[in-house]
Short mmCIF file of C-alpha atoms in Angstrom, two decimals:
data_model
loop_
_atom_site.label_atom_id
_atom_site.label_comp_id
_atom_site.label_asym_id
_atom_site.label_seq_id
_atom_site.Cartn_x
_atom_site.Cartn_y
_atom_site.Cartn_z
CA MET J 6 16.03 6.24 9.06
CA ASP J 7 18.99 5.33 11.28
CA TYR J 8 19.29 3.63 14.73
CA ILE J 9 19.89 7.10 16.59
CA MET J 10 16.37 7.88 15.29
CA ILE J 11 14.64 4.40 16.21
CA GLY J 12 16.36 4.80 19.70
CA LYS J 13 14.92 7.86 20.52
CA PHE J 14 11.68 6.39 19.39
CA PHE J 15 12.24 3.34 21.87
CA LYS J 16 12.69 5.66 24.53
CA GLY J 17 9.44 7.30 24.40
CA LEU J 18 7.80 4.18 23.98
CA ALA J 19 9.23 2.59 27.08
CA SER J 20 8.69 5.68 29.09
CA ALA J 21 4.77 5.75 28.06
CA GLY J 22 4.53 2.21 28.20
CA ALA J 23 3.02 2.27 24.76
CA TRP J 24 2.73 -0.08 21.82
CA CYS J 25 3.94 0.59 18.47
CA CYS J 26 3.83 -1.48 15.08
CA PHE J 27 6.58 -0.50 12.36
CA ASP J 28 5.13 -1.18 8.78
CA GLU J 29 7.31 -2.87 6.39
CA PHE J 30 10.19 -2.83 8.84
CA ASN J 31 12.61 -4.99 6.32
CA ARG J 32 13.06 -1.71 4.28
CA ILE J 33 15.63 -0.26 6.99
CA ASN J 34 19.03 -1.41 6.08
CA ILE J 35 20.51 -4.38 7.16
CA GLU J 36 23.57 -2.26 9.20
CA VAL J 37 20.67 -0.29 10.96
CA LEU J 38 18.65 -3.68 11.85
CA SER J 39 21.48 -5.31 13.89
CA VAL J 40 21.70 -2.32 15.90
CA ILE J 41 17.99 -2.05 16.52
CA ALA J 42 17.94 -5.86 17.34
CA GLN J 43 20.58 -4.99 20.13
CA GLN J 44 18.43 -2.27 21.49
CA LEU J 45 15.22 -4.04 21.43
CA LEU J 46 17.01 -6.89 23.11
CA THR J 47 18.04 -4.46 25.92
CA LEU J 48 14.40 -3.15 26.06
CA PHE J 49 12.76 -6.77 26.02
CA ASP J 50 15.20 -8.13 28.93
CA ALA J 51 14.35 -4.86 31.12
CA LYS J 52 10.79 -5.49 30.85
CA ARG J 53 11.09 -9.08 31.51
CA ASP J 54 13.22 -8.56 34.74
CA GLY J 55 10.59 -5.90 35.74
CA VAL J 56 13.42 -3.21 35.92
CA PRO J 57 11.78 -0.08 36.53
CA GLU J 58 14.38 2.33 35.14
CA LEU J 59 17.32 1.45 33.11
CA ILE J 60 20.38 3.20 30.83
CA PHE J 61 19.50 3.09 27.36
CA GLU J 62 21.41 4.73 24.57
CA GLU J 63 23.28 7.24 27.31
CA SER J 64 19.84 8.01 28.99
CA ARG J 65 18.01 6.95 31.96
CA ILE J 66 14.73 6.24 31.16
CA SER J 67 11.48 4.49 33.13
CA MET J 68 10.36 1.12 31.70
CA LYS J 69 6.31 0.82 31.75
CA PRO J 70 5.40 -3.16 31.61
CA THR J 71 2.71 -2.36 28.87
CA PHE J 72 5.74 -1.43 26.24
CA CYS J 73 5.61 -3.34 23.41
CA VAL J 74 6.86 -3.42 19.84
CA PHE J 75 5.52 -5.12 16.83
CA ILE J 76 6.45 -5.19 13.11
CA THR J 77 5.03 -6.24 9.58
CA MET J 78 7.33 -7.22 6.78
CA ASN J 79 7.19 -8.39 3.07
CA PRO J 80 9.89 -11.28 2.98
CA GLY J 81 11.48 -11.76 -0.50
CA TYR J 82 9.57 -8.82 -1.77
CA ALA J 83 11.66 -6.41 -4.15
CA GLY J 84 13.83 -3.50 -2.23
CA ARG J 85 13.49 -5.36 0.98
CA THR J 86 16.25 -6.74 3.84
CA GLU J 87 16.03 -10.14 5.10
CA LEU J 88 15.84 -9.78 8.92
CA PRO J 89 19.15 -10.62 10.97
CA ASP J 90 18.51 -13.93 12.93
CA ASN J 91 18.92 -12.14 16.40
CA LEU J 92 16.22 -9.70 15.42
CA LYS J 93 13.94 -12.66 14.14
CA ALA J 94 14.34 -14.31 17.64
CA LEU J 95 12.84 -11.23 19.22
CA PHE J 96 9.23 -11.54 17.51
CA ARG J 97 6.79 -14.11 17.29
CA PRO J 98 5.46 -14.74 13.58
CA MET J 99 1.80 -14.69 12.40
CA ALA J 100 0.93 -15.55 9.08
CA MET J 101 -1.17 -13.17 6.84
CA MET J 102 -3.67 -13.83 4.12
CA VAL J 103 -4.47 -11.69 0.78
CA PRO J 104 -7.25 -9.70 1.36
CA ASP J 105 -10.47 -9.88 -0.68
CA TYR J 106 -9.97 -6.95 -2.66
CA ALA J 107 -13.35 -7.03 -4.39
CA LEU J 108 -14.97 -6.86 -0.95
CA ILE J 109 -12.99 -3.75 -0.03
CA GLY J 110 -13.58 -2.24 -3.35
CA GLN J 111 -17.49 -2.83 -3.05
CA ILE J 112 -17.66 -1.21 0.62
CA MET J 113 -15.72 1.86 -0.68
CA LEU J 114 -17.60 2.32 -3.74
CA TYR J 115 -20.62 2.11 -1.87
CA SER J 116 -19.32 4.87 0.48
CA PHE J 117 -19.01 7.00 -2.60
CA GLY J 118 -22.56 6.48 -3.46
CA PHE J 119 -22.22 3.85 -6.38
CA SER J 120 -25.50 1.74 -6.62
CA GLU J 121 -23.58 -0.88 -8.55
CA ALA J 122 -20.98 -1.47 -6.20
CA LYS J 123 -20.68 -5.23 -6.32
CA VAL J 124 -20.59 -5.77 -10.17
CA LEU J 125 -17.96 -2.88 -10.65
CA ALA J 126 -15.87 -4.16 -7.54
CA GLU J 127 -15.62 -7.32 -9.48
CA LYS J 128 -14.71 -5.81 -12.93
CA MET J 129 -12.22 -3.75 -11.50
CA VAL J 130 -10.43 -6.46 -9.52
CA THR J 131 -10.67 -8.81 -12.67
CA THR J 132 -9.11 -5.78 -14.72
CA PHE J 133 -6.03 -5.89 -12.50
CA GLN J 134 -6.24 -9.54 -12.33
CA LEU J 135 -5.91 -10.05 -16.01
CA SER J 136 -3.41 -6.98 -16.34
CA SER J 137 -0.89 -8.70 -14.17
CA GLU J 138 -1.24 -11.90 -16.16
CA GLN J 139 -1.22 -10.75 -19.71
CA LEU J 140 0.83 -7.42 -19.73
CA SER J 141 4.71 -7.22 -19.36
CA SER J 142 6.23 -7.07 -16.08
CA GLN J 143 7.41 -3.82 -14.93
CA CYS J 144 8.77 -2.52 -11.63
CA HIS J 145 6.54 0.44 -11.46
CA TYR J 146 3.17 -1.80 -12.47
CA ASP J 147 1.11 -2.01 -9.53
CA TYR J 148 -1.85 -4.33 -9.30
CA GLY J 149 -2.25 -4.40 -5.43
CA MET J 150 -4.52 -2.60 -2.90
CA ARG J 151 -2.53 0.69 -3.53
CA ALA J 152 -3.84 0.44 -7.28
CA VAL J 153 -7.43 -0.42 -6.17
CA ARG J 154 -7.63 2.32 -3.92
CA SER J 155 -6.16 5.08 -6.35
CA VAL J 156 -9.04 3.65 -8.92
CA ILE J 157 -11.90 4.05 -6.13
CA ASN J 158 -10.78 7.38 -4.98
CA ALA J 159 -10.61 8.65 -8.85
CA ALA J 160 -14.11 7.12 -9.30
CA GLY J 161 -15.37 8.49 -6.29
CA MET J 162 -14.03 12.23 -7.35
CA LEU J 163 -15.81 11.71 -10.75
CA LYS J 164 -18.88 10.46 -9.22
CA ARG J 165 -19.15 13.89 -7.05
CA GLU J 166 -18.79 15.81 -10.30
CA ASP J 167 -21.30 14.12 -12.18
CA GLN J 168 -23.96 11.98 -10.30
CA GLU J 169 -25.96 11.21 -13.35
CA LEU J 170 -23.39 9.60 -15.55
CA ASN J 171 -23.52 5.99 -15.96
CA GLU J 172 -21.56 4.11 -13.16
CA ASP J 173 -19.76 1.90 -15.63
CA LYS J 174 -18.61 4.63 -17.39
CA LEU J 175 -17.37 6.40 -14.63
CA LEU J 176 -15.34 3.47 -13.45
CA LEU J 177 -14.08 2.62 -16.87
CA ARG J 178 -12.81 6.53 -16.94
CA ALA J 179 -11.06 5.99 -13.51
CA LEU J 180 -9.27 2.71 -14.61
CA ARG J 181 -8.01 4.49 -17.72
CA ASP J 182 -7.10 7.63 -16.13
CA VAL J 183 -5.10 5.59 -13.07
CA ASN J 184 -3.48 3.00 -15.21
CA VAL J 185 -2.78 4.21 -18.85
CA PRO J 186 -0.41 6.76 -18.23
CA LYS J 187 1.96 4.11 -16.48
CA PHE J 188 1.73 1.47 -19.26
CA LEU J 189 4.15 1.04 -21.92
CA LYS J 190 3.25 1.77 -25.31
CA ASP J 191 3.16 -2.12 -26.28
CA ASP J 192 0.77 -2.76 -23.13
CA LEU J 193 -1.64 -0.44 -23.99
CA PRO J 194 -3.64 -2.61 -26.73
CA LEU J 195 -3.74 -5.53 -24.17
CA PHE J 196 -5.14 -3.03 -21.51
CA GLU J 197 -7.67 -1.87 -23.95
CA ASN J 198 -8.66 -5.30 -25.09
CA ILE J 199 -9.20 -6.21 -21.37
CA ILE J 200 -11.41 -3.28 -20.46
CA ASN J 201 -13.51 -3.77 -23.79
CA ASP J 202 -14.21 -7.28 -22.71
CA LEU J 203 -15.24 -6.45 -19.14
CA PHE J 204 -17.14 -3.14 -20.07
CA PRO J 205 -19.16 -4.53 -23.44
CA GLY J 206 -20.90 -1.56 -25.18
CA VAL J 207 -19.71 1.07 -22.81
CA GLU J 208 -18.56 3.96 -24.95
CA ARG J 209 -15.27 5.66 -23.67
CA PRO J 210 -16.22 8.91 -22.02
CA GLN J 211 -15.10 11.79 -23.82
CA ILE J 212 -12.56 14.11 -21.78
CA ASN J 213 -12.12 17.50 -22.39
CA TYR J 214 -8.56 18.42 -21.12
CA GLY J 215 -8.40 21.78 -22.39
CA SER J 216 -5.13 22.94 -24.05
CA LEU J 217 -3.05 20.27 -22.44
CA LEU J 218 -3.06 17.55 -25.30
CA PRO J 219 -2.23 20.18 -27.98
CA GLN J 220 0.47 21.71 -25.91
CA ILE J 221 1.98 18.02 -25.12
CA HIS J 222 1.76 17.12 -29.17
CA LYS J 223 3.63 20.76 -29.75
CA SER J 224 6.28 19.86 -27.45
#
């Protein structure tokens, strides 16, 4: 994403008087962010002064007073860029809080037809919490909301396929299907111990993968 593309975006927003929220804005390269800061300063100054039209990026555009831009960012996160000071000055910061993953998971599981959604959501979140504490630190390990959604979506698909299967088994299989493929060999026993403690007495569901496993071993 370069400043030319962002400039075209800003032209449309200003002309329409629309709002826009750029998610994870600081993933853009620092060189592009510096140009974007100047673009936004030009547009915000025109909005403040009540200018009906202006020349922006070699084009004459109208400026609707309802135009506004918002951004979200993860400061200090891997692969993210620190915002330039002149860009920070254009936005009012707002503090955010960590969402209640268990409550979100509970609601999503209920939507998929799980009757024991509250208990299962707590087990799922505890699994991720213990995994983040006990397993090794790897850049491709994810225990956040994306991982929660992946597990719930997998469990929901399994629920549609077999309405009568024990719900603990469904969630256990979803947790294994989503997480085991990405874990390193040394972390697998630790993960197995975690789910065995959280799902005591629940037998691991037998899965028929057809000819997949024999072909993998053969290769």
